Coordinates of C-alpha atoms and ligand atoms in Angstrom, one line a residue:
Chain A
M5 CA 12.7 -13.4 35.1
T6 CA 12.8 -16.6 33.4
R7 CA 15.7 -18.9 33.9
L8 CA 16.7 -18.1 30.5
S9 CA 17.7 -14.5 31.1
D10 CA 19.3 -15.4 34.5
V11 CA 21.5 -17.8 32.1
V12 CA 22.3 -15.1 30.2
L13 CA 23.2 -12.8 32.8
Q14 CA 25.3 -15.2 34.7
S15 CA 27.4 -15.7 31.4
V16 CA 27.8 -12.2 29.8
S17 CA 27.2 -8.7 31.5
G18 CA 24.0 -7.2 30.7
E19 CA 20.8 -6.1 32.2
L20 CA 17.0 -6.6 32.2
G21 CA 15.5 -4.1 29.9
P22 CA 11.6 -3.4 28.9
D23 CA 9.2 -6.5 28.6
A24 CA 11.9 -8.7 30.3
A25 CA 14.2 -8.4 27.7
V26 CA 17.7 -8.9 28.4
V27 CA 20.1 -6.2 26.9
V28 CA 23.8 -7.4 26.1
A29 CA 26.8 -5.5 24.5
A30 CA 27.2 -6.0 21.2
E31 CA 30.7 -7.8 21.5
D32 CA 28.6 -10.3 23.9
W33 CA 25.9 -11.0 21.3
L34 CA 27.1 -14.5 20.4
A35 CA 28.0 -15.3 23.9
A36 CA 24.5 -14.7 25.0
L37 CA 22.9 -16.4 22.2
S38 CA 25.1 -19.6 22.8
S39 CA 24.6 -19.5 26.6
V40 CA 20.8 -19.6 26.1
K41 CA 21.1 -22.3 23.4
R42 CA 22.9 -24.6 25.7
A43 CA 20.2 -23.8 28.5
G44 CA 17.5 -25.5 26.2
A45 CA 16.4 -22.2 24.0
I46 CA 16.9 -24.5 20.9
F47 CA 14.2 -22.7 19.1
F48 CA 15.1 -19.7 17.1
D49 CA 11.7 -17.5 16.5
F50 CA 13.4 -14.4 14.8
L51 CA 16.0 -11.8 14.6
T52 CA 15.5 -8.3 13.0
G53 CA 16.9 -4.7 13.4
V54 CA 15.2 -1.4 15.0
D55 CA 16.3 1.8 13.8
S56 CA 15.6 4.0 16.9
G57 CA 17.5 6.8 15.5
T58 CA 20.9 5.9 16.8
E59 CA 23.9 5.8 14.7
F60 CA 23.9 2.2 14.3
I61 CA 21.2 -0.4 14.3
Q62 CA 19.6 -2.6 17.4
L63 CA 19.4 -6.1 17.1
V64 CA 16.6 -8.3 18.7
A65 CA 16.4 -11.6 18.7
H66 CA 13.7 -14.0 20.2
V67 CA 14.3 -17.5 21.2
A68 CA 12.4 -20.3 23.1
T69 CA 12.5 -23.8 24.3
P70 CA 10.7 -26.2 22.0
E71 CA 7.8 -26.8 24.1
G72 CA 7.3 -22.9 24.3
T73 CA 7.7 -22.9 28.3
E74 CA 10.3 -20.4 28.4
R75 CA 11.0 -17.7 25.7
L76 CA 13.6 -14.5 25.7
T77 CA 14.2 -11.8 23.9
L78 CA 17.7 -10.5 23.6
V79 CA 18.4 -7.0 22.8
T80 CA 22.0 -5.4 21.5
Q81 CA 22.7 -1.8 20.5
L82 CA 25.5 -1.9 17.9
T83 CA 28.3 0.1 17.8
S84 CA 29.4 -0.3 14.0
S85 CA 27.6 -2.1 10.7
V86 CA 29.3 -5.0 11.3
V87 CA 28.3 -7.9 13.7
D88 CA 29.4 -11.5 14.0
S89 CA 26.5 -13.6 12.1
A90 CA 24.6 -16.2 14.5
T91 CA 23.9 -18.6 11.9
G92 CA 26.9 -20.8 13.7
I93 CA 24.9 -21.2 16.8
Y94 CA 21.3 -21.0 15.1
P95 CA 21.4 -22.3 11.6
G96 CA 17.8 -20.7 11.4
A97 CA 19.2 -17.2 11.8
N98 CA 20.3 -17.4 8.2
W99 CA 17.6 -15.9 6.5
H100 CA 16.5 -13.7 9.2
E101 CA 20.1 -12.1 9.0
R102 CA 19.8 -11.9 5.1
E103 CA 16.6 -9.6 5.6
T104 CA 18.2 -7.9 8.3
A105 CA 21.1 -7.0 6.0
E106 CA 19.1 -5.7 3.3
M107 CA 16.4 -3.9 5.2
F108 CA 19.0 -1.9 7.7
G109 CA 22.3 -2.4 6.0
V110 CA 23.7 -4.5 9.1
V111 CA 26.7 -6.5 8.0
F112 CA 26.6 -10.2 9.4
A113 CA 30.4 -11.4 9.1
G114 CA 30.8 -15.1 8.8
H115 CA 27.2 -15.6 7.3
P116 CA 27.2 -18.1 4.6
R117 CA 25.7 -16.0 1.9
L118 CA 24.4 -12.5 2.6
D119 CA 22.4 -12.0 -0.6
P120 CA 19.2 -10.1 -0.5
L121 CA 16.6 -12.0 0.5
L122 CA 13.3 -10.0 -0.6
L123 CA 14.5 -7.0 -2.2
G124 CA 16.1 -7.3 -6.0
V125 CA 19.8 -7.5 -6.4
D126 CA 19.8 -4.1 -8.1
F127 CA 17.8 -2.3 -5.1
V128 CA 19.9 0.7 -3.7
G129 CA 19.5 1.6 -0.1
H130 CA 18.1 -0.1 3.2
P131 CA 14.3 0.7 3.1
L132 CA 13.5 0.1 6.6
R133 CA 16.2 2.7 7.9
K134 CA 14.5 5.9 9.1
D135 CA 16.9 7.9 6.8
F136 CA 15.5 6.2 3.8
A137 CA 13.6 8.4 1.6
L138 CA 10.6 7.1 0.2
A139 CA 10.5 8.6 -3.4
A140 CA 6.7 8.8 -3.8
R141 CA 6.6 11.0 -0.8
A142 CA 9.4 13.1 -1.5
T143 CA 8.5 13.8 -5.1
R144 CA 4.8 14.3 -4.9
P145 CA 3.3 17.7 -3.9
W146 CA 1.2 17.4 -0.5
P147 CA -2.2 18.5 -1.6
G148 CA -2.8 19.8 2.1
L149 CA -1.4 23.4 1.7
A150 CA -4.4 25.8 2.2
S151 CA -3.4 28.1 -0.7
D152 CA -1.0 28.8 -3.3
A153 CA 0.5 31.4 -1.1
E154 CA 1.2 28.7 1.4
A155 CA 2.8 26.8 -1.0
A156 CA 4.9 29.1 -2.8
P157 CA 7.8 29.2 -0.2
L158 CA 7.6 25.3 -0.4
R159 CA 8.0 25.4 -4.0
S160 CA 10.7 28.1 -4.0
G161 CA 12.6 26.7 -1.4
G162 CA 12.5 29.5 0.4
R163 CA 13.1 29.6 4.3
R164 CA 9.7 28.3 5.3
R165 CA 10.1 24.5 3.7
V166 CA 7.3 23.0 5.4
P167 CA 7.5 19.2 4.9
P168 CA 4.1 17.4 4.6
A169 CA 2.8 15.1 7.1
G170 CA 4.7 12.2 7.5
V171 CA 7.9 13.6 5.7
P172 CA 10.9 14.3 7.6
A173 CA 12.4 17.7 7.4
T174 CA 15.7 16.4 6.2
W175 CA 14.0 14.6 2.9
E176 CA 14.4 16.4 -0.2
V177 CA 11.3 18.4 -1.0
P178 CA 10.2 18.7 -4.3
N179 CA 9.8 21.4 -6.7
A180 CA 12.7 23.3 -4.8
D181 CA 14.1 25.0 -7.8
Chain B
M25 CA -25.6 7.2 -13.8
P26 CA -24.9 3.5 -14.9
T27 CA -26.7 1.1 -13.2
D28 CA -24.8 -2.1 -11.2
P29 CA -25.4 -5.4 -12.7
I30 CA -26.1 -6.6 -9.5
P31 CA -28.5 -4.7 -7.2
T32 CA -26.2 -3.4 -4.3
G33 CA -28.6 -1.8 -2.2
E34 CA -27.3 -0.2 0.9
A35 CA -25.1 -2.6 2.2
V36 CA -22.1 -1.7 0.2
P37 CA -19.8 0.0 2.5
H38 CA -17.2 0.8 -0.3
G39 CA -19.0 2.1 -3.3
V40 CA -18.2 5.5 -3.7
I41 CA -17.7 8.7 -2.0
A42 CA -20.1 11.6 -2.8
L43 CA -19.6 15.3 -2.0
D44 CA -22.3 18.0 -1.2
P45 CA -20.4 20.9 -2.4
G46 CA -22.7 23.4 -0.8
A47 CA -22.0 22.0 2.5
C48 CA -18.2 22.0 2.1
P49 CA -16.2 25.4 2.9
A50 CA -12.9 24.0 1.5
C51 CA -11.5 23.3 5.3
L52 CA -8.9 20.7 4.0
V53 CA -9.4 18.6 6.8
C54 CA -10.3 15.4 4.5
V55 CA -7.0 16.5 2.2
R56 CA -4.8 16.6 5.0
E57 CA -6.1 13.1 6.9
C58 CA -6.1 11.0 3.6
P59 CA -3.5 8.6 4.0
V60 CA -3.0 8.4 0.1
W61 CA -3.3 12.1 -0.8
C62 CA -5.9 11.2 -3.2
I63 CA -8.3 14.4 -2.5
T64 CA -7.1 17.7 -4.1
I65 CA -8.9 20.9 -3.4
T66 CA -8.8 24.7 -4.8
S67 CA -10.4 27.5 -3.4
H68 CA -10.3 31.4 -3.1
D69 CA -11.5 33.8 -0.6
E70 CA -13.9 36.4 -0.8
P71 CA -14.8 39.4 1.3
D72 CA -17.8 38.1 3.5
A73 CA -20.7 40.8 3.9
S74 CA -20.5 40.1 7.7
G75 CA -17.7 41.9 8.4
D76 CA -17.4 45.7 8.2
D77 CA -14.5 48.3 7.7
R78 CA -12.8 48.0 11.0
R79 CA -13.1 44.4 11.2
P80 CA -13.1 43.0 7.4
R81 CA -13.9 39.2 7.1
T82 CA -13.3 36.6 4.3
K83 CA -14.9 33.3 3.6
T84 CA -13.4 30.5 1.6
L85 CA -15.3 29.2 -1.5
L86 CA -14.6 26.2 -3.0
D87 CA -13.5 25.8 -6.4
T88 CA -12.6 22.6 -7.5
F89 CA -12.7 19.1 -5.5
E90 CA -11.5 16.1 -6.9
I91 CA -11.0 12.4 -5.7
D92 CA -8.4 10.0 -7.6
F93 CA -10.2 6.8 -7.1
G94 CA -7.4 5.1 -8.4
L95 CA -5.4 6.0 -5.5
C96 CA -8.1 5.9 -2.8
M97 CA -8.0 3.1 -0.3
Y98 CA -11.5 3.4 0.5
C99 CA -10.6 4.0 4.2
G100 CA -13.6 6.1 4.8
I101 CA -11.3 8.2 7.0
C102 CA -12.3 11.6 5.0
V103 CA -16.0 10.6 5.3
D104 CA -15.6 10.3 9.1
T105 CA -13.3 13.6 9.7
C106 CA -15.4 15.8 7.7
P107 CA -16.6 18.2 10.3
F108 CA -19.4 19.3 7.8
D109 CA -20.8 16.0 6.8
A110 CA -20.2 17.0 3.4
L111 CA -18.9 13.5 2.3
S112 CA -20.7 10.3 2.2
W113 CA -20.6 6.7 1.0
Q114 CA -22.8 6.0 -1.6
P115 CA -23.5 2.2 -3.3
L116 CA -22.1 2.7 -6.7
T117 CA -19.8 0.5 -7.8
N118 CA -19.8 0.5 -11.3
Y119 CA -17.3 3.3 -12.4
P120 CA -14.6 1.7 -14.2
A121 CA -12.2 3.6 -16.6
D122 CA -10.4 2.8 -19.7
L123 CA -7.5 5.5 -18.6
A124 CA -6.2 5.7 -15.3
Q125 CA -7.0 9.6 -15.3
G126 CA -10.5 8.6 -15.9
L127 CA -10.7 7.4 -12.2
K128 CA -10.4 11.1 -10.9
H129 CA -13.7 12.8 -10.3
G130 CA -14.5 16.1 -10.0
I131 CA -17.4 18.0 -8.3
G132 CA -19.7 17.3 -11.0
E133 CA -19.5 13.6 -10.5
L134 CA -19.0 13.8 -6.8
D135 CA -22.1 15.7 -6.4
G136 CA -24.2 13.6 -9.1
W137 CA -23.6 10.5 -6.8
R138 CA -25.4 11.9 -3.9
Q139 CA -28.6 10.4 -2.9
R140 CA -31.2 13.2 -2.7
Chain C
M4 CA 4.7 -18.1 -15.1
A5 CA 3.0 -19.8 -17.6
A6 CA -0.4 -18.3 -18.5
D7 CA -2.2 -21.6 -19.0
S8 CA -1.5 -22.2 -15.5
L9 CA -3.7 -19.5 -14.0
R10 CA -7.1 -20.4 -13.1
T11 CA -9.3 -19.6 -16.2
W12 CA -13.1 -18.5 -16.8
R13 CA -15.1 -18.3 -19.5
F14 CA -17.4 -15.1 -19.4
R15 CA -20.2 -15.4 -21.8
T16 CA -22.9 -12.7 -22.6
T17 CA -24.7 -12.1 -25.3
G18 CA -22.8 -12.8 -28.4
V19 CA -19.5 -12.5 -26.8
V20 CA -16.9 -14.7 -25.2
L21 CA -14.4 -13.7 -23.0
E22 CA -11.3 -15.9 -21.7
V23 CA -10.5 -14.3 -18.1
H24 CA -7.1 -15.5 -16.7
D25 CA -7.1 -14.8 -13.3
L26 CA -3.9 -13.6 -11.8
P27 CA -5.0 -12.9 -8.0
L28 CA -2.2 -11.5 -6.1
A29 CA -3.7 -10.0 -2.7
C30 CA -6.9 -9.4 -0.7
C31 CA -8.4 -8.0 -4.0
A32 CA -8.5 -11.9 -5.1
V33 CA -11.0 -12.5 -2.5
E34 CA -13.6 -10.4 -4.3
T35 CA -12.9 -11.7 -7.8
T36 CA -13.1 -15.2 -6.6
S37 CA -16.3 -14.4 -5.1
A38 CA -17.6 -12.8 -8.5
F39 CA -16.8 -15.9 -10.2
A40 CA -18.4 -18.3 -7.7
S41 CA -21.6 -15.6 -7.4
R42 CA -22.4 -15.6 -11.0
P43 CA -22.7 -19.2 -12.4
D44 CA -24.9 -17.8 -15.1
L45 CA -21.9 -15.6 -16.5
F46 CA -18.6 -17.4 -15.6
E47 CA -17.8 -21.3 -16.3
E48 CA -14.3 -22.5 -15.0
V49 CA -12.4 -23.9 -18.2
T50 CA -9.0 -25.9 -18.8
V51 CA -8.9 -25.8 -22.3
P52 CA -8.4 -22.4 -24.5
I53 CA -11.6 -21.1 -26.0
A54 CA -11.7 -20.7 -30.0
N55 CA -12.2 -17.1 -31.1
A56 CA -12.4 -15.7 -27.4
I57 CA -11.1 -12.5 -26.2
R58 CA -8.3 -13.2 -23.9
V59 CA -8.2 -10.9 -20.7
L60 CA -5.6 -11.1 -17.9
L61 CA -7.4 -10.3 -14.7
V62 CA -4.6 -8.5 -12.3
S63 CA -6.2 -8.3 -8.9
G64 CA -4.2 -7.2 -6.0
T65 CA -0.7 -5.9 -4.8
V66 CA 2.0 -6.3 -7.5
T67 CA 5.7 -6.0 -6.2
D68 CA 8.4 -4.9 -8.1
R69 CA 10.1 -8.7 -7.7
L70 CA 6.6 -10.2 -8.8
L71 CA 6.4 -7.8 -11.8
P72 CA 8.6 -9.7 -14.0
A73 CA 5.9 -12.9 -13.3
V74 CA 2.9 -10.5 -14.3
M75 CA 4.3 -9.4 -17.5
E76 CA 5.4 -13.0 -18.6
A77 CA 1.5 -14.1 -17.9
A78 CA 0.6 -11.1 -20.1
R79 CA 2.9 -12.1 -22.8
G80 CA 1.9 -15.8 -22.6
L81 CA -1.3 -14.7 -23.6
G82 CA -0.5 -13.1 -26.8
P83 CA -0.6 -9.4 -28.2
D84 CA -4.2 -9.3 -28.0
V85 CA -4.7 -9.6 -24.5
K86 CA -6.6 -7.1 -22.7
V87 CA -5.3 -6.3 -19.3
V88 CA -7.8 -5.6 -16.3
S89 CA -6.1 -3.7 -13.5
F90 CA -8.5 -4.8 -10.6
G91 CA -8.1 -2.5 -7.3
S92 CA -6.1 0.4 -6.2
C93 CA -2.9 -1.8 -6.0
A94 CA -2.8 -2.5 -9.6
N95 CA -4.1 0.6 -10.4
T96 CA -1.5 3.1 -8.6
G97 CA 0.1 1.1 -5.8
G98 CA -3.1 2.3 -3.9
P99 CA -2.6 2.0 -0.1
Y100 CA 1.2 1.4 -0.9
W101 CA 1.5 4.4 -2.7
D102 CA 4.9 5.4 -1.1
S103 CA 6.1 1.9 -0.6
Y104 CA 9.9 0.9 -1.5
S105 CA 8.5 -2.6 -2.7
V106 CA 5.5 -1.8 -4.7
T107 CA 4.9 -1.0 -8.4
K108 CA 2.9 2.0 -8.6
G109 CA 0.6 0.8 -11.3
I110 CA 1.1 -1.8 -13.8
D111 CA -0.1 0.5 -16.5
Q112 CA 3.9 1.9 -16.3
F113 CA 4.5 -1.6 -17.8
L114 CA 1.7 -2.9 -19.6
P115 CA -1.3 -1.6 -21.5
V116 CA -4.4 -1.8 -19.4
A117 CA -7.8 -1.9 -20.9
R118 CA -9.6 -1.3 -18.0
Y119 CA -9.2 0.1 -14.6
V120 CA -11.6 -0.9 -11.7
P121 CA -11.3 1.4 -8.9
G122 CA -11.8 0.1 -5.3
C123 CA -10.0 -1.5 -2.2
A124 CA -11.1 -3.8 -2.7
P125 CA -13.8 -3.6 -5.8
P126 CA -16.9 -5.5 -5.0
P127 CA -17.7 -8.7 -7.2
E128 CA -20.0 -6.5 -9.2
A129 CA -17.4 -4.4 -10.3
L130 CA -15.8 -6.8 -11.9
V131 CA -18.7 -7.8 -14.1
S132 CA -19.4 -4.2 -14.6
A133 CA -15.8 -3.9 -16.0
L134 CA -15.9 -6.8 -18.2
L135 CA -19.2 -6.1 -19.5
D136 CA -17.8 -2.8 -20.3
L137 CA -15.0 -4.3 -22.2
V138 CA -17.2 -6.4 -24.3
G139 CA -19.0 -3.2 -25.1
Q140 CA -15.9 -1.7 -26.0
S141 CA -14.3 -4.7 -28.1
S142 CA -17.5 -5.9 -29.7
Ligands
SF4_216 S1 -11.6 7.0 1.6 FE1 -9.6 7.2 2.7 S2 -8.1 7.2 0.7 FE2 -10.1 7.4 -0.1 S3 -10.2 9.5 -0.3 FE3 -11.2 9.3 1.8 S4 -9.8 9.3 3.1 FE4 -8.7 9.3 1.3
SF4_217 S1 -13.5 17.8 5.3 FE1 -15.4 18.1 4.7 S2 -15.8 20.4 4.5 FE2 -13.3 19.7 4.8 S3 -12.7 19.9 2.9 FE3 -13.4 18.0 3.1 S4 -15.3 17.8 2.3 FE4 -14.8 20.1 2.5
SF4_218 S1 -6.5 -2.6 -3.6 FE1 -7.0 -2.7 -1.5 S2 -7.8 -5.0 -1.3 FE2 -6.8 -5.0 -3.4 S3 -5.0 -5.8 -3.1 FE3 -4.7 -3.7 -2.8 S4 -5.0 -3.5 -0.4 FE4 -5.8 -5.3 -1.1

């Protein structure tokens, strides 16, 4: 355990997760970040989201002391799609939150300018979420079916809808008419 | 076969993939392993003489085999996974096309690229 | 992006001169650069337009939807007769990123392509072949 994890666990309730990450509740997210910053972790490394299949996204942030002698990963499981922006504590979180917003659909309340960072303004959807269907995979027939007989139920939308490798069964299967 | 303007020798790993159609029983392993879905195969089943009335057998015969080299990422997974060593890397690099469809090559070209 | 800000190469073979504007976008560019460097007999870097040369835009690498307007702008800047060479699977069809949410699935959806060079990445000699081919086509 680093000194930084002690600091967090003294200021908010949380627990030590895998790889010495400190897991805190969503409502303690900003309190946890400001406690580690006060304790000397003024270097903001990154913030991103993780879609682990739960309804809402997990946030992960990594901070360190400027010498790199101490570092800490903070994790929180969101309970809604909105969370307070960390930009008031770490201005460096600005672009990371913009990217997490466009890629995962998380809204960072209080962010100075939550425009898309990498995607075009007309891009629809949040491509790093697991439920984002990749159009190319959903529309191209998988070439790996052994014969037309095997492919027929797939095409006719019959009961045996075999999704191709790498395509979740919930995605639209092509040629289902 | 066109010749390369620069001699490439055997050290070119990402030239082209050739097929020995006689060695390929259309098992579809390569098709299913290809990360970019760029191999397509058609085949049909025929009765096999090794069976009899009580135990009829069929064998699968390859009809068409096509690699879309416009899409191929030259990863070599197909060559590595083919259980019958029907696929091989060949040094040819000179096969540009003036249409995207022109980068799809069937049994004729794939077989012709084999070093015999 | 102004087309004249691209590195430009004169490609000269018997009787024909190409003005090759290099638009290197990803790993494929390592191979095109290597082609320019390894064949000084064919390629010479130039900084002023070559009179009566066939203009070529060499798109090597991954084109994303966000970058596409810049690629189009570069093509427009080279005039209506520009020959576009699509170098590598990414430019040809999206290649390894065929299912990506952000990569353009083939620049030929937006630009007429004169030559498709297969490979990921195509080796330097494939570029030389394609340009020689192009000369055969347009001379
Ligand atoms: S080299 Fe890779 S991408 Fe190309 S056909 Fe083989 S498995 Fe598919
Ligand atoms: S893995 Fe080999 S034998 Fe099987 S279909 Fe492919 S080329 Fe033919
Ligand atoms: S075709 Fe392959 S080598 Fe070329 S840019 Fe795409 S990924 Fe890189």
